[in-house]
PDB file of C-alpha atoms in Angstrom:
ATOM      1  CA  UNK A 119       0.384  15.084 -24.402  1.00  0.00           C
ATOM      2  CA  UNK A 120       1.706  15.609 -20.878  1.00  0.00           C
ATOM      3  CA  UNK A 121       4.473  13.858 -19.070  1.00  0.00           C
ATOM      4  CA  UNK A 122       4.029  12.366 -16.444  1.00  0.00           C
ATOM      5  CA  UNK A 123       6.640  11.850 -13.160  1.00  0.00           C
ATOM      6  CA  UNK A 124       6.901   8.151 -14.174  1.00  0.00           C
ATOM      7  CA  UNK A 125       7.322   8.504 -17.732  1.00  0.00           C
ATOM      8  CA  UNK A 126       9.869  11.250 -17.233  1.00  0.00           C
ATOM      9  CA  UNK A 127      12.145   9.148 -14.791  1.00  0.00           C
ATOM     10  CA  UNK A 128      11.588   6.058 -16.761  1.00  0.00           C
ATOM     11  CA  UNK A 129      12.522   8.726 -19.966  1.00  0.00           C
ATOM     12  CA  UNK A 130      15.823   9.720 -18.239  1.00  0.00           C
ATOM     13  CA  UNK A 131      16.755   6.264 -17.266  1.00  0.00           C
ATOM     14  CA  UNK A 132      16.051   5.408 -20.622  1.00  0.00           C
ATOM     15  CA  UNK A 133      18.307   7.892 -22.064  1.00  0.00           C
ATOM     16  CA  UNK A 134      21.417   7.381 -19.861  1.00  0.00           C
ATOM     17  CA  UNK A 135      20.953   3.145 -20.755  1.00  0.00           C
ATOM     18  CA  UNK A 136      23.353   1.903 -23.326  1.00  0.00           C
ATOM     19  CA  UNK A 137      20.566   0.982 -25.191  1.00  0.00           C
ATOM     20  CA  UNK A 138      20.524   2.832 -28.687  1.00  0.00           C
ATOM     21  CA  UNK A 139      17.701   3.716 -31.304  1.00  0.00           C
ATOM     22  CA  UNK A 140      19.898   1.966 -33.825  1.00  0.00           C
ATOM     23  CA  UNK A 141      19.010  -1.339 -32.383  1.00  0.00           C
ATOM     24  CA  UNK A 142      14.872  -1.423 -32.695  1.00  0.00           C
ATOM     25  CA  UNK A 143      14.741  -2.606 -28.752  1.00  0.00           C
ATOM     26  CA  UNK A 144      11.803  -4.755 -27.891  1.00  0.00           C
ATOM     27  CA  UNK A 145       9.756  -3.482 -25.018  1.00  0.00           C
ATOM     28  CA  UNK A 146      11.334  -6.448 -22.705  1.00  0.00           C
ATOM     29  CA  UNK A 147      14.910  -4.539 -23.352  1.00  0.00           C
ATOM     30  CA  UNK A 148      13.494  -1.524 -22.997  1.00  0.00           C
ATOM     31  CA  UNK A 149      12.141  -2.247 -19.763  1.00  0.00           C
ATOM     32  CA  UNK A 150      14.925  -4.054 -18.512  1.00  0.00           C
ATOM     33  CA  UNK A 151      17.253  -1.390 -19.247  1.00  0.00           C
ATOM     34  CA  UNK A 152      15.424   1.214 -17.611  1.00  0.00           C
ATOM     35  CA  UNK A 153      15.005  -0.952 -14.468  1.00  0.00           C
ATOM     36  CA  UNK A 154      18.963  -1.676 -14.570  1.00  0.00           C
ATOM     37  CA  UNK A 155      19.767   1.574 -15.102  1.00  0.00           C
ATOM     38  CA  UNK A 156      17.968   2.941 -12.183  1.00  0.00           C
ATOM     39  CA  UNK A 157      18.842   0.539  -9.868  1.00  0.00           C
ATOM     40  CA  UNK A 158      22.826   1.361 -11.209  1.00  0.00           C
ATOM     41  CA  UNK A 159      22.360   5.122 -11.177  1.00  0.00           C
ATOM     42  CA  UNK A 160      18.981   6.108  -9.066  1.00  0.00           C
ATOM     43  CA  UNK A 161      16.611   8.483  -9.941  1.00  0.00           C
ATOM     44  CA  UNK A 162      19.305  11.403  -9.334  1.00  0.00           C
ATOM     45  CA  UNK A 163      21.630   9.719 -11.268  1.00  0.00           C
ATOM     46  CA  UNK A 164      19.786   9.295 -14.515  1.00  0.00           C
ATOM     47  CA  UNK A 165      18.169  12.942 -14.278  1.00  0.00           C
ATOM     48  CA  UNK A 166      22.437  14.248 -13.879  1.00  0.00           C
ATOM     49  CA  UNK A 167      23.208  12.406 -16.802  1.00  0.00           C
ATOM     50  CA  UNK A 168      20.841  13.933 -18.817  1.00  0.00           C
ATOM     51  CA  UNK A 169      22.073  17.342 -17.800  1.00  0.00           C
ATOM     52  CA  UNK A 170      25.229  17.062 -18.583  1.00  0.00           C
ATOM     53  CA  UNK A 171      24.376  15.682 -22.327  1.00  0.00           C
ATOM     54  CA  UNK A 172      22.407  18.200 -22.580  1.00  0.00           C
ATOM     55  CA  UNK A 173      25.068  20.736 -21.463  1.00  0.00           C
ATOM     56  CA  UNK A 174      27.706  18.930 -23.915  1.00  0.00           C
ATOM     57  CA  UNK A 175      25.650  17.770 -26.996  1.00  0.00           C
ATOM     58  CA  UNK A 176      22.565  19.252 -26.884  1.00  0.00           C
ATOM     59  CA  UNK A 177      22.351  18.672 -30.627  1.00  0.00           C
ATOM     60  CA  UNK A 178      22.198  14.470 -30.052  1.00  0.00           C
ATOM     61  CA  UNK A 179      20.471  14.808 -26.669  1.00  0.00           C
ATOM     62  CA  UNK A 180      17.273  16.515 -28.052  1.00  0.00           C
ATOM     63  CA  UNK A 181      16.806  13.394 -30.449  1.00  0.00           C
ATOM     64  CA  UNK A 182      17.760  10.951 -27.927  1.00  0.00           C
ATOM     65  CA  UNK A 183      15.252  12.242 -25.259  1.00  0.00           C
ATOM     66  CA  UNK A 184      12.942  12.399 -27.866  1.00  0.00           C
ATOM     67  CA  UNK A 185      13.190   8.527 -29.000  1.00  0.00           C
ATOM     68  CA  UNK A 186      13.494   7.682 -25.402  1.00  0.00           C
ATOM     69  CA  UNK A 187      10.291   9.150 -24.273  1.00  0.00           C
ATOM     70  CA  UNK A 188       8.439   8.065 -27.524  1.00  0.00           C
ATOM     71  CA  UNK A 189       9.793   4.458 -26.391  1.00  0.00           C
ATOM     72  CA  UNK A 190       8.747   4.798 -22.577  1.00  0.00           C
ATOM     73  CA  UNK A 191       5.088   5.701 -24.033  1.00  0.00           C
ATOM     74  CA  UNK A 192       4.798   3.081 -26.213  1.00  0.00           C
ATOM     75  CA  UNK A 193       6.458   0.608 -23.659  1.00  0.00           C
ATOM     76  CA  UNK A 194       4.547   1.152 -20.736  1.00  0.00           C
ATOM     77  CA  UNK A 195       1.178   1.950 -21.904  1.00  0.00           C
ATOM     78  CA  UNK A 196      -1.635   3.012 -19.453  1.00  0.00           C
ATOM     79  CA  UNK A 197      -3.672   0.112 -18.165  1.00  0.00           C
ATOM     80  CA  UNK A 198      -7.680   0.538 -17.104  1.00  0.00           C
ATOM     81  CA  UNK A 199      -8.019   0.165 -13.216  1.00  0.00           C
ATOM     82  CA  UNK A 200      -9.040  -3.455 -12.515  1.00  0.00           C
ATOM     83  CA  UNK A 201     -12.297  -3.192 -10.801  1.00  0.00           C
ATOM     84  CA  UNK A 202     -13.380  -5.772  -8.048  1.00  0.00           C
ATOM     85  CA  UNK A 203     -15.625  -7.003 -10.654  1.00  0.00           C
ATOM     86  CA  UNK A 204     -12.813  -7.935 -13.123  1.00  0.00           C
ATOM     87  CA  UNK A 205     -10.338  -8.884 -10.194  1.00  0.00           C
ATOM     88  CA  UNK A 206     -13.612 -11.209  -8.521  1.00  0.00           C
ATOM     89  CA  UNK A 207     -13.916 -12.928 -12.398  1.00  0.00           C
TER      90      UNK A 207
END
């Protein structure tokens, strides 16, 4: 399956949250921390620190990124385009 820009920045921001695969986060917490976590670091931010774990621990950081993007896929799920006959209902 391909990435996509969005899942990939919502990915990173995942992966530099303090969120952790240990705790089985619902999809609220999930969401929440990637929103906090790019409003605290920006899109710049988030994609740096995943460099550097990658640089540093690139044994962890393959299995985080890996959890965090099968999160962000599950998480925020592609919705069918409303049409104007669903939005008119």
């Amino acid at each position: 399956m391909a990435t996509t820009t969005f899942e990939a920045v919502r990915a990173e921001a995942l992966f530099a949250s303090d969120l952790q695969s240990s705790q089985c986060p619902a999809r609220g917490e999930i969401r929440g921390a990637v929103a906090a976590t790019l409003r605290r670091m920006g899109v710049r931010g988030c994609a740096a620190c995943v460099a550097a774990e990658f640089g540093d621990h690139p044994e962890t950081a393959v299995t985080r990124m890996a959890w965090a993007l099968a999160q962000v896929r599950a998480t925020y799920t592609n919705r069918r385009p409303r049409t104007m006959r669903t939005i008119a209902a």
